[in-house]
Coordinates of C-alpha atoms in Angstrom, one line a residue:
Chain A
M529 CA -0.2 0.0 0.1
S530 CA 1.2 3.5 -0.5
L531 CA -0.5 6.3 1.2
S532 CA 0.0 10.0 -0.5
V533 CA -1.0 13.2 1.3
A534 CA -0.4 16.5 0.4
I535 CA -2.8 19.1 2.0
E536 CA -3.1 22.8 3.2
H537 CA -5.5 23.7 5.9
R538 CA -6.2 26.9 8.0
A539 CA -7.8 26.7 11.4
G540 CA -7.7 30.3 12.9
D541 CA -3.9 31.1 13.4
F542 CA -2.7 27.4 12.6
R543 CA -1.7 26.6 9.3
L544 CA -1.0 23.1 8.1
A545 CA 0.9 22.4 4.9
A546 CA 2.0 18.5 5.0
D547 CA 3.1 16.7 2.1
F548 CA 4.4 12.9 2.6
T549 CA 4.2 9.5 0.9
T550 CA 4.4 6.4 2.9
Q551 CA 4.8 2.5 1.9
G552 CA 4.9 1.8 5.5
R553 CA 3.1 -1.2 7.2
V554 CA 2.9 1.0 10.6
T555 CA 3.5 4.8 9.8
S556 CA 3.7 7.5 12.8
L557 CA 3.0 10.9 12.9
F558 CA 5.3 12.3 15.4
G559 CA 5.6 15.8 16.7
P560 CA 5.0 18.2 19.7
S561 CA 1.4 19.0 20.7
G562 CA -0.1 21.4 18.4
S563 CA 2.0 20.4 15.5
G564 CA -1.0 19.6 13.5
K565 CA -0.5 15.7 13.9
T566 CA -4.7 14.8 14.4
T567 CA -5.6 17.4 11.8
V568 CA -3.7 15.4 9.2
I569 CA -5.7 12.0 10.0
D570 CA -8.7 13.8 10.5
V571 CA -8.3 15.0 7.0
I572 CA -7.5 11.6 5.9
A573 CA -10.6 10.3 7.8
G574 CA -12.4 12.8 6.1
L575 CA -13.6 14.6 9.1
T576 CA -11.9 17.8 8.5
R577 CA -12.0 19.0 4.7
P578 CA -8.8 20.8 4.0
L579 CA -8.8 24.2 1.9
R580 CA -6.8 22.2 -1.0
G581 CA -5.2 18.9 -1.2
R582 CA -4.9 15.7 -2.7
I583 CA -5.1 12.2 -0.8
A584 CA -4.9 8.7 -2.3
I585 CA -4.3 5.4 -1.4
D586 CA -2.5 3.6 -4.3
D587 CA -4.9 4.4 -7.0
L588 CA -7.7 5.5 -5.1
V589 CA -8.1 8.9 -4.7
L590 CA -9.7 10.3 -1.8
L591 CA -9.7 13.9 -2.0
D592 CA -8.8 16.2 -4.9
T593 CA -9.7 19.7 -4.7
D594 CA -8.5 20.7 -7.8
R595 CA -10.7 18.1 -9.5
G596 CA -13.4 18.6 -6.9
I597 CA -13.2 15.1 -5.4
C598 CA -13.8 14.3 -2.0
L599 CA -15.1 11.0 -0.6
P600 CA -17.0 11.3 2.3
P601 CA -15.9 9.6 5.0
W602 CA -18.5 6.7 5.1
R603 CA -17.4 5.7 1.3
R604 CA -13.5 6.0 2.3
R605 CA -13.7 2.7 4.4
I606 CA -10.7 4.3 6.8
G607 CA -10.9 3.0 10.2
Y608 CA -10.2 5.4 12.9
V609 CA -9.2 4.7 16.4
F610 CA -10.1 7.8 18.6
Q611 CA -8.0 9.1 21.5
E612 CA -11.0 8.5 23.9
G613 CA -12.7 5.2 22.2
R614 CA -16.1 6.8 21.4
L615 CA -17.8 3.4 21.7
F616 CA -21.5 3.8 21.3
P617 CA -22.8 3.8 24.6
H618 CA -26.4 2.2 23.7
L619 CA -25.1 -0.8 22.1
S620 CA -23.1 -3.7 23.9
V621 CA -19.6 -4.4 23.2
R622 CA -20.5 -7.2 20.7
Q623 CA -22.9 -4.9 18.7
N624 CA -20.5 -2.1 19.0
L625 CA -17.6 -4.6 17.5
L626 CA -20.3 -5.6 14.4
Y627 CA -21.6 -2.1 14.0
G628 CA -18.9 -1.7 11.0
R629 CA -19.6 -5.0 9.4
F630 CA -23.1 -4.2 8.7
F631 CA -22.0 -1.3 6.2
A632 CA -18.9 -3.2 4.8
P633 CA -19.3 -4.1 1.0
K634 CA -20.8 -7.6 0.9
G635 CA -19.1 -10.3 -1.1
E636 CA -15.3 -9.6 0.1
G637 CA -14.0 -11.8 2.6
L638 CA -15.0 -10.3 6.0
A639 CA -12.7 -9.8 8.8
D640 CA -12.9 -12.9 11.0
F641 CA -14.9 -11.9 14.1
A642 CA -13.3 -14.8 16.3
A643 CA -9.7 -14.4 15.4
I644 CA -9.9 -10.5 16.1
V645 CA -11.7 -10.9 19.4
D646 CA -9.2 -13.4 20.3
M647 CA -6.2 -11.0 19.1
L648 CA -7.5 -8.5 21.4
G649 CA -8.2 -10.5 24.1
I650 CA -12.0 -9.1 24.7
G651 CA -13.9 -12.2 24.4
H652 CA -15.1 -12.0 27.8
L653 CA -16.6 -8.5 27.6
L654 CA -18.8 -9.3 24.6
K655 CA -22.1 -8.9 26.7
R656 CA -20.6 -5.9 28.4
R657 CA -22.2 -2.4 28.1
P658 CA -19.2 0.1 27.3
R659 CA -19.6 2.2 30.6
L660 CA -18.7 -0.7 32.4
L661 CA -15.1 -1.1 30.6
S662 CA -11.8 0.2 32.1
G663 CA -9.9 2.4 29.9
G664 CA -7.4 -0.1 28.2
E665 CA -10.7 -2.7 27.7
K666 CA -12.5 0.4 26.0
Q667 CA -9.4 1.3 23.4
R668 CA -9.1 -2.7 22.7
V669 CA -12.6 -2.6 21.8
A670 CA -12.5 0.5 19.6
I671 CA -9.6 -1.1 17.7
G672 CA -11.7 -4.4 17.1
R673 CA -14.7 -2.2 15.9
A674 CA -12.4 -0.3 13.6
L675 CA -11.1 -3.3 12.2
L676 CA -13.8 -5.6 12.0
A677 CA -15.4 -2.8 9.4
N678 CA -12.7 -4.4 7.0
P679 CA -10.8 -0.9 6.4
R680 CA -8.4 0.2 3.8
L681 CA -6.2 1.7 6.1
L682 CA -6.3 2.2 10.1
L683 CA -5.7 5.3 11.8
M684 CA -5.3 5.7 15.3
D685 CA -4.9 9.2 17.5
E686 CA -2.7 8.3 20.3
P687 CA -4.8 5.2 21.5
L688 CA -2.9 4.9 24.5
S689 CA -2.9 8.7 26.1
A690 CA -5.7 8.3 27.7
L691 CA -4.1 5.3 29.7
D692 CA -2.2 5.0 32.6
E693 CA 1.5 3.5 32.1
A694 CA 0.4 0.0 33.5
R695 CA -2.6 0.1 31.3
R696 CA -0.2 1.3 28.3
Q697 CA 1.9 -1.7 28.6
D698 CA -1.1 -3.9 28.5
V699 CA -2.4 -2.4 25.5
L700 CA 1.2 -1.9 23.3
P701 CA 1.5 -5.6 22.7
F702 CA -1.9 -6.1 21.2
L703 CA -1.1 -3.0 18.8
A704 CA 2.0 -4.9 17.7
R705 CA -0.1 -7.8 17.2
I706 CA -2.0 -6.1 14.8
R707 CA 0.9 -4.6 12.9
D708 CA 2.0 -8.3 12.4
E709 CA -1.3 -10.3 12.1
A710 CA -3.9 -7.9 10.6
K711 CA -3.2 -7.2 7.1
V712 CA -4.4 -3.5 7.4
P713 CA -1.6 -0.9 7.2
I714 CA -2.0 1.7 10.1
V715 CA -1.2 5.5 10.6
H716 CA -0.4 6.3 14.0
V717 CA -0.1 9.6 15.7
S718 CA 1.7 9.8 19.0
H719 CA 3.9 12.4 20.9
D720 CA 5.7 9.6 22.8
L721 CA 8.7 8.2 20.9
S722 CA 9.0 5.0 23.1
E723 CA 5.6 4.1 21.6
V724 CA 6.8 5.1 17.9
I725 CA 10.0 3.0 18.3
A726 CA 8.0 0.1 19.4
L727 CA 5.3 0.2 16.2
A728 CA 6.5 2.1 13.5
D729 CA 8.8 1.3 10.5
H730 CA 7.9 4.8 8.6
L731 CA 8.2 8.0 10.6
V732 CA 6.8 11.4 9.6
V733 CA 8.0 14.5 12.0
L734 CA 5.9 17.4 11.9
D735 CA 6.6 20.6 13.7
A736 CA 4.2 23.6 13.4
G737 CA 2.3 22.4 10.7
K738 CA 5.1 21.3 8.5
V739 CA 6.5 18.2 7.8
A740 CA 10.2 18.1 9.3
A741 CA 11.5 14.6 8.3
A742 CA 9.5 11.6 6.7
G743 CA 10.7 8.4 5.8
P744 CA 12.0 4.7 7.1
L745 CA 12.0 5.1 11.0
A746 CA 15.8 4.3 11.6
A747 CA 16.9 6.9 8.9
V748 CA 14.5 9.4 10.3
M749 CA 15.4 9.3 13.6
A750 CA 19.2 9.3 12.4
R751 CA 18.9 13.0 11.2
P752 CA 20.3 15.3 13.5
D753 CA 17.7 18.2 13.1
V754 CA 14.7 15.7 14.5
A755 CA 16.7 15.0 17.4
P756 CA 15.4 18.3 19.1
L757 CA 11.8 17.6 18.4
A758 CA 11.9 14.8 20.7
R759 CA 12.1 15.4 24.1
R760 CA 15.3 15.9 25.8
Q761 CA 15.8 13.1 27.5
D762 CA 14.6 10.9 24.5
A763 CA 17.1 12.1 21.9
G764 CA 18.9 8.5 20.5
A765 CA 19.3 6.1 17.8
V766 CA 17.5 3.5 16.5
I767 CA 19.4 0.6 15.5
E768 CA 18.0 -2.7 13.5
L769 CA 19.6 -6.2 14.9
F770 CA 19.0 -9.8 15.0
V771 CA 19.5 -12.1 17.6
A772 CA 22.9 -13.8 17.2
G773 CA 22.9 -16.2 20.2
H774 CA 22.3 -16.4 23.9
D775 CA 24.4 -17.1 27.0
A776 CA 22.1 -18.1 29.6
A777 CA 24.6 -18.5 32.6
A778 CA 26.0 -15.1 31.9
G779 CA 22.3 -13.6 31.3
M780 CA 23.2 -12.2 27.7
T781 CA 21.8 -12.0 24.6
L782 CA 24.2 -11.4 21.5
L783 CA 22.9 -8.8 18.9
E784 CA 24.3 -8.4 15.7
G785 CA 24.0 -6.0 12.8
A786 CA 25.9 -3.5 10.5
I787 CA 27.6 -2.0 13.6
G788 CA 28.9 -5.4 15.0
Q789 CA 28.2 -7.2 17.9
L790 CA 26.4 -5.6 20.9
A791 CA 25.9 -7.8 24.4
A792 CA 22.3 -6.8 25.8
P793 CA 20.6 -8.5 28.8
L794 CA 18.8 -11.8 28.0
R795 CA 16.0 -11.4 25.7
P796 CA 13.2 -14.3 25.1
L797 CA 13.6 -14.2 21.5
P798 CA 14.6 -17.1 19.1
I799 CA 17.8 -16.8 17.4
G800 CA 17.6 -14.7 14.1
A801 CA 14.9 -12.9 15.3
A802 CA 14.9 -9.1 14.4
C803 CA 15.0 -6.9 17.3
R804 CA 15.1 -2.7 17.4
I805 CA 17.0 -0.9 20.2
W806 CA 17.0 2.7 21.0
L807 CA 20.1 3.8 21.9
H808 CA 19.7 7.0 24.1
A809 CA 22.2 9.9 23.6
R810 CA 22.7 10.1 27.5
D811 CA 23.6 6.1 27.7
I812 CA 27.0 6.7 25.5
I813 CA 30.3 7.3 26.9
L814 CA 33.1 8.5 25.1
A815 CA 36.5 7.4 25.0
R816 CA 39.7 8.7 23.0
E817 CA 41.4 5.8 23.7
A818 CA 40.3 1.7 23.8
P819 CA 39.5 1.4 27.4
H820 CA 40.7 -1.6 29.4
G821 CA 39.4 -2.8 32.8
L822 CA 35.6 -1.8 32.5
S823 CA 32.6 -3.4 33.4
A824 CA 31.0 -2.1 30.3
R825 CA 30.9 -4.8 27.6
N826 CA 30.1 -3.0 24.2
I827 CA 33.3 -1.1 23.2
L828 CA 32.5 0.6 19.3
P829 CA 34.7 2.3 16.9
V830 CA 33.1 5.6 15.7
T831 CA 34.3 8.7 14.0
I832 CA 32.6 11.8 14.9
T833 CA 30.7 13.7 12.2
G834 CA 29.4 16.8 13.9
L835 CA 28.8 18.5 17.5
L836 CA 25.3 19.8 18.1
P837 CA 25.0 22.4 20.6
H838 CA 22.0 22.7 22.7
A839 CA 20.2 25.7 24.6
D840 CA 21.3 24.6 27.9
G841 CA 24.6 24.0 27.1
S842 CA 25.1 20.6 26.7
R843 CA 26.5 18.8 23.3
D844 CA 25.1 16.1 20.9
V845 CA 27.9 14.4 19.5
L846 CA 26.8 13.0 16.3
L847 CA 28.7 10.0 15.8
D848 CA 29.0 7.2 12.6
C849 CA 29.6 3.6 13.3
R850 CA 30.0 1.7 10.1
G851 CA 27.4 3.6 8.3
Q852 CA 25.1 3.9 11.5
P853 CA 24.7 7.3 13.0
L854 CA 24.4 7.4 16.7
F855 CA 24.4 10.3 19.3
A856 CA 26.1 10.7 22.4
R857 CA 25.2 13.9 24.7
V858 CA 28.1 15.2 26.6
T859 CA 29.1 18.4 28.7
P860 CA 30.9 21.2 27.1
A861 CA 33.6 20.5 29.6
A862 CA 34.1 17.0 28.1
V863 CA 34.3 18.3 24.5
A864 CA 37.4 20.4 25.3
D865 CA 39.0 17.8 27.8
L866 CA 39.1 15.3 25.3
G867 CA 39.4 17.5 22.1
L868 CA 36.5 16.4 20.4
A869 CA 36.2 17.3 16.9
P870 CA 34.5 16.3 13.7
G871 CA 36.8 13.7 11.7
Q872 CA 38.3 11.8 14.7
S873 CA 38.3 8.7 15.5
I874 CA 37.0 7.6 18.9
H875 CA 35.5 4.9 20.9
A876 CA 31.6 4.7 22.2
I877 CA 31.0 2.7 25.3
I878 CA 27.6 1.3 26.1
K879 CA 26.4 -0.7 29.2
S880 CA 24.7 -3.5 28.3
V881 CA 21.8 -2.6 30.7
A882 CA 21.2 0.5 28.8
L883 CA 20.0 -1.9 25.8
A884 CA 17.2 -3.8 28.4
Chain B
M106 CA -68.2 3.3 42.1
L107 CA -67.2 2.8 38.7
D108 CA -70.4 2.1 37.1
L109 CA -69.9 4.4 34.3
S110 CA -72.8 5.3 31.8
P111 CA -72.0 4.6 28.2
E112 CA -71.5 8.2 27.4
E113 CA -68.9 8.5 30.0
L114 CA -67.2 5.3 28.6
T115 CA -67.6 6.8 25.2
A116 CA -65.9 10.3 26.3
I117 CA -63.3 8.4 28.1
G118 CA -62.4 6.0 25.0
L119 CA -62.8 9.0 22.3
S120 CA -60.2 11.1 24.9
L121 CA -57.7 8.2 24.7
K122 CA -58.3 7.8 20.8
V123 CA -58.0 11.4 20.2
A124 CA -54.5 11.7 22.5
F125 CA -53.2 8.6 21.0
W126 CA -53.6 10.0 17.3
A127 CA -52.6 13.4 18.4
V128 CA -49.4 12.2 19.5
A129 CA -48.5 9.3 17.0
A130 CA -49.3 11.8 13.8
S131 CA -47.1 14.8 15.3
L132 CA -44.4 12.6 16.6
P133 CA -42.1 12.6 13.3
F134 CA -42.9 15.9 12.7
G135 CA -41.7 16.7 16.2
I136 CA -38.6 14.8 16.0
L137 CA -37.8 16.3 12.7
T138 CA -38.6 19.7 14.1
A139 CA -36.2 19.6 17.4
Y140 CA -33.6 18.0 15.0
V141 CA -33.4 21.2 12.7
L142 CA -33.7 23.6 15.9
S143 CA -30.8 21.8 17.6
R144 CA -28.7 21.3 14.6
G145 CA -29.8 23.9 11.8
R146 CA -27.7 27.0 10.9
F147 CA -29.8 29.4 9.0
P148 CA -31.5 32.7 8.9
G149 CA -35.1 32.5 10.3
I150 CA -34.6 29.8 12.8
S151 CA -35.7 31.9 15.2
I152 CA -38.6 32.4 13.8
L153 CA -39.5 28.8 13.4
D154 CA -38.4 28.6 16.9
A155 CA -41.1 31.1 18.1
L156 CA -43.9 29.3 15.9
V157 CA -43.2 26.1 17.2
Y158 CA -43.4 27.4 20.8
L159 CA -46.7 30.0 20.2
P160 CA -49.3 27.5 21.1
L161 CA -47.8 27.2 24.5
T162 CA -48.1 31.3 25.3
L163 CA -51.3 32.0 23.1
P164 CA -54.7 31.4 25.0
P165 CA -55.9 28.1 23.8
V166 CA -59.2 29.8 22.5
V167 CA -57.2 31.6 20.0
T168 CA -55.3 28.6 18.7
G169 CA -58.5 27.1 18.4
F170 CA -60.2 29.8 16.5
I171 CA -57.2 30.3 14.3
L172 CA -57.5 26.1 13.5
L173 CA -61.3 26.9 12.8
I174 CA -60.4 29.2 10.1
L175 CA -57.7 27.6 8.4
F176 CA -59.0 23.9 8.8
G177 CA -62.7 24.3 8.9
R178 CA -65.0 23.3 6.1
R179 CA -64.5 26.5 4.1
G180 CA -60.9 27.3 5.4
P181 CA -57.9 27.5 2.9
I182 CA -56.3 24.1 4.3
G183 CA -59.4 22.4 5.2
A184 CA -61.2 22.9 2.0
F185 CA -58.2 21.6 0.0
L186 CA -57.7 18.5 2.4
A187 CA -61.6 17.7 2.2
E188 CA -61.5 18.0 -1.8
H189 CA -58.3 16.3 -2.9
F190 CA -57.8 13.7 0.4
G191 CA -61.3 13.5 1.6
I192 CA -60.1 14.4 5.2
V193 CA -62.3 16.4 7.3
F194 CA -61.4 18.1 10.7
A195 CA -64.3 20.4 11.4
F196 CA -66.5 19.1 14.1
R197 CA -65.3 15.5 14.0
W198 CA -62.9 13.7 16.4
T199 CA -59.9 14.3 14.1
G200 CA -60.4 17.8 14.6
A201 CA -60.0 17.2 18.4
A202 CA -56.7 15.2 17.6
L203 CA -55.4 17.9 15.4
A204 CA -56.1 20.5 18.4
G205 CA -54.5 18.1 20.7
A206 CA -51.4 17.5 18.5
I207 CA -51.0 21.2 17.8
M208 CA -51.3 22.3 21.6
G209 CA -48.7 19.1 22.5
F210 CA -46.4 20.0 19.9
P211 CA -44.0 22.4 21.8
L212 CA -43.9 20.2 25.0
L213 CA -42.7 17.5 22.5
V214 CA -40.2 19.5 20.7
R215 CA -39.0 20.8 23.6
A216 CA -38.0 17.7 25.2
V217 CA -36.7 16.0 22.2
R218 CA -34.5 19.0 21.3
L219 CA -32.9 19.1 24.5
S220 CA -31.9 15.5 24.3
F221 CA -30.6 16.5 20.7
D222 CA -28.3 19.2 22.2
T223 CA -26.8 16.6 24.4
V224 CA -25.9 14.1 22.0
D225 CA -21.9 13.6 21.8
R226 CA -21.3 14.8 18.0
R227 CA -18.0 13.0 17.9
L228 CA -20.0 9.4 18.1
E229 CA -21.6 10.4 15.0
A230 CA -18.2 11.0 13.6
A231 CA -17.1 7.8 14.6
A232 CA -20.4 5.8 13.0
G233 CA -19.3 7.7 10.0
T234 CA -15.7 6.3 9.6
L235 CA -17.1 3.0 10.4
G236 CA -19.0 3.2 7.1
A237 CA -22.6 4.6 8.1
S238 CA -24.1 7.3 6.0
P239 CA -25.7 10.1 7.7
V240 CA -29.3 8.9 7.7
W241 CA -27.7 5.6 8.9
V242 CA -26.0 7.5 11.8
F243 CA -29.2 9.1 12.4
L244 CA -31.1 5.8 12.9
T245 CA -28.6 3.8 14.7
V246 CA -26.9 6.4 17.2
T247 CA -28.4 9.6 17.3
L248 CA -32.1 8.3 17.5
P249 CA -31.7 5.6 20.1
I250 CA -29.5 8.1 22.2
V251 CA -32.1 10.6 22.4
L252 CA -34.6 7.9 22.9
P253 CA -35.5 8.8 26.9
G254 CA -36.1 12.6 25.5
V255 CA -38.4 11.0 23.0
L256 CA -40.2 9.3 25.6
A257 CA -40.5 12.4 27.9
G258 CA -41.9 14.4 25.2
V259 CA -44.5 11.6 24.4
I260 CA -45.7 11.4 27.6
M261 CA -46.1 15.3 28.0
A262 CA -47.6 16.0 24.7
F263 CA -50.1 12.7 25.4
A264 CA -50.8 14.2 28.7
R265 CA -51.6 17.9 27.0
A266 CA -53.7 16.3 24.2
M267 CA -55.9 14.3 27.0
G268 CA -56.5 17.5 28.7
E269 CA -57.2 19.9 25.8
F270 CA -60.2 22.1 26.4
G271 CA -60.3 25.5 24.9
A272 CA -58.8 25.2 21.6
T273 CA -61.0 21.8 21.3
I274 CA -64.1 23.1 22.5
T275 CA -63.6 26.3 20.1
F276 CA -62.6 24.3 17.0
V277 CA -64.8 21.0 17.0
S278 CA -67.4 22.2 19.8
N279 CA -68.6 19.5 22.1
I280 CA -70.6 16.7 20.5
P281 CA -71.1 13.8 22.6
G282 CA -69.8 10.8 20.6
E283 CA -68.1 12.7 18.1
T284 CA -65.9 15.5 19.6
Q285 CA -66.9 15.0 23.4
T286 CA -63.4 14.3 25.2
L287 CA -63.0 13.8 29.2
P288 CA -62.3 17.6 29.9
T289 CA -65.6 19.0 27.9
A290 CA -67.8 15.9 29.2
I291 CA -66.7 17.0 32.6
Y292 CA -67.7 20.5 31.8
T293 CA -70.7 19.7 30.4
L294 CA -71.7 17.6 33.6
T295 CA -70.9 20.9 35.7
Q296 CA -73.3 22.8 33.8
V297 CA -76.3 20.5 34.5
P298 CA -78.2 20.0 38.3
G299 CA -77.1 17.0 39.8
G300 CA -74.4 16.1 37.7
D301 CA -71.6 16.5 40.2
A302 CA -71.1 12.7 40.9
A303 CA -70.6 11.9 37.2
A304 CA -68.2 14.7 36.8
F305 CA -66.4 13.4 40.0
R306 CA -66.0 10.0 38.7
L307 CA -64.4 11.3 35.5
V308 CA -62.3 13.6 37.3
G309 CA -61.4 10.6 39.1
I310 CA -60.2 8.7 36.0
S311 CA -58.6 11.8 34.5
V312 CA -56.2 12.1 37.7
A313 CA -55.8 8.1 37.3
I314 CA -54.7 8.2 33.6
S315 CA -52.5 11.2 34.4
M316 CA -50.7 9.5 37.2
G317 CA -50.3 6.7 35.6
A318 CA -48.6 8.2 32.2
L319 CA -46.4 10.2 34.6
I320 CA -45.3 7.1 36.6
A321 CA -44.6 4.7 33.4
S322 CA -42.8 7.8 31.7
E323 CA -40.6 7.9 34.9
Y324 CA -39.8 4.3 34.9
L325 CA -39.1 3.9 31.3
A326 CA -36.9 7.0 31.2
R327 CA -34.8 5.8 34.1
R328 CA -34.4 2.4 32.3
L329 CA -33.5 3.9 29.2
G330 CA -31.0 6.5 30.9
K331 CA -29.2 4.0 32.9
R332 CA -28.6 2.1 29.2
V333 CA -26.8 5.0 27.2
E334 CA -25.1 6.6 30.4

């Protein structure tokens, strides 16, 4: 599937001019509050009509203001999971789930009710009324309701934001299962980078109504101009690896990728499984000489490609490790003491526990 | 105690028939009007608003007189309906039902409209993303949610139509067996010597029907309300 969006919109003082294309299975729209994320997916769903623009899924044009095309929401067949669930209060959970199927075109293979109910773990809730559900249960039912309408595309507007941390951890694995088991592409809105990294393969970064960056997740995360948009403590690089082996006695899992080998705490994954880690800038230590007698297991040879100052005085050192960009956050004093400069070859040290 | 005369039974039956048809016939218009008043954004909506509530403030005799002029045998609307559809209102029970419907309409519209005002529009948007066209959204989401309000409006309008006196007696007079409803029958009984006992019986029945309707509506509204909380 390919989704292309090019829209211009104005609401009061807010101006939105978003233009991106994505082929991702899960595309995240990421950015600070007020950057226009929800407006973008409201426009994709047809709930907001933009001033100008064009939206297409593969060859199907949903909106083209130049040609006067604007499909109404009920003809777009785009599922939408809202922040607050929006379950129908007068219907039971089962009736909520089946609501969209009633309107789905007949003849096509219908989404499998039992499989989706099972995947979301909501079988025991079917007879209940929405008001008797917890926040996490409501969101799971809302996701099931959207999937059972056989959508071409599933939109999710911060599906976890109304939940507390424990509930989030309950629902997040279900989102990952939908990504892997349901064959529906997802566009997902979030301001939480950990959620994005857990789910997305494509990333569109929005800032003040404009697309700041768009593309495959790891490539976008590697761009230094994107890092400042993440909350300060969240800056870091995303690295794609696979499981090379386990050392149960030492409690370690060996991960391997383009950058070499990394030792991480034991992970319950089969050998060969893909694995994505998020290496925070603040978890990397820099050394000029290859160190000895350290407890840290992971020492990577890297080249400095740039220095990025922050408003608070700290610096992000941009690094390259066999083509994989990394970030390390250090104090100005450390930059001076080590004499860090672009082009220099140094060592990046990463504690294994930082890779948990 | 309740050995009612055939005339009294006729008046009770006629009252129930008149009130039932008054509400049944005006309900679709009432829901539509309430929806337009709640959602509509067009010039002249305040005029529609005032027109709907007018029977509430006008003296009922005035309403009855206007009905007589418009819907009487020679009235512009009455003559048209009689000629083309064979529907006659003047001095028939149908006229009493029309008077009851007009007098109950503001109460019906008011209750339903307040319900429409409280509907969460975001639920309607959600139904749209699930493939429901606006008509289906109205039938499967909006209407079920406003049902308690519709019910309250129906009961109020029914009670108002049952009790209608001024407009009815002006428009269709007080003909036993045709247009003599409970209130006009009670009025007649109070005008004849020795009619007090019979009047009392009908008053008792009036009170019982009204109380029953209120209790039933309260009960149903609470049950429905629980569902959509």
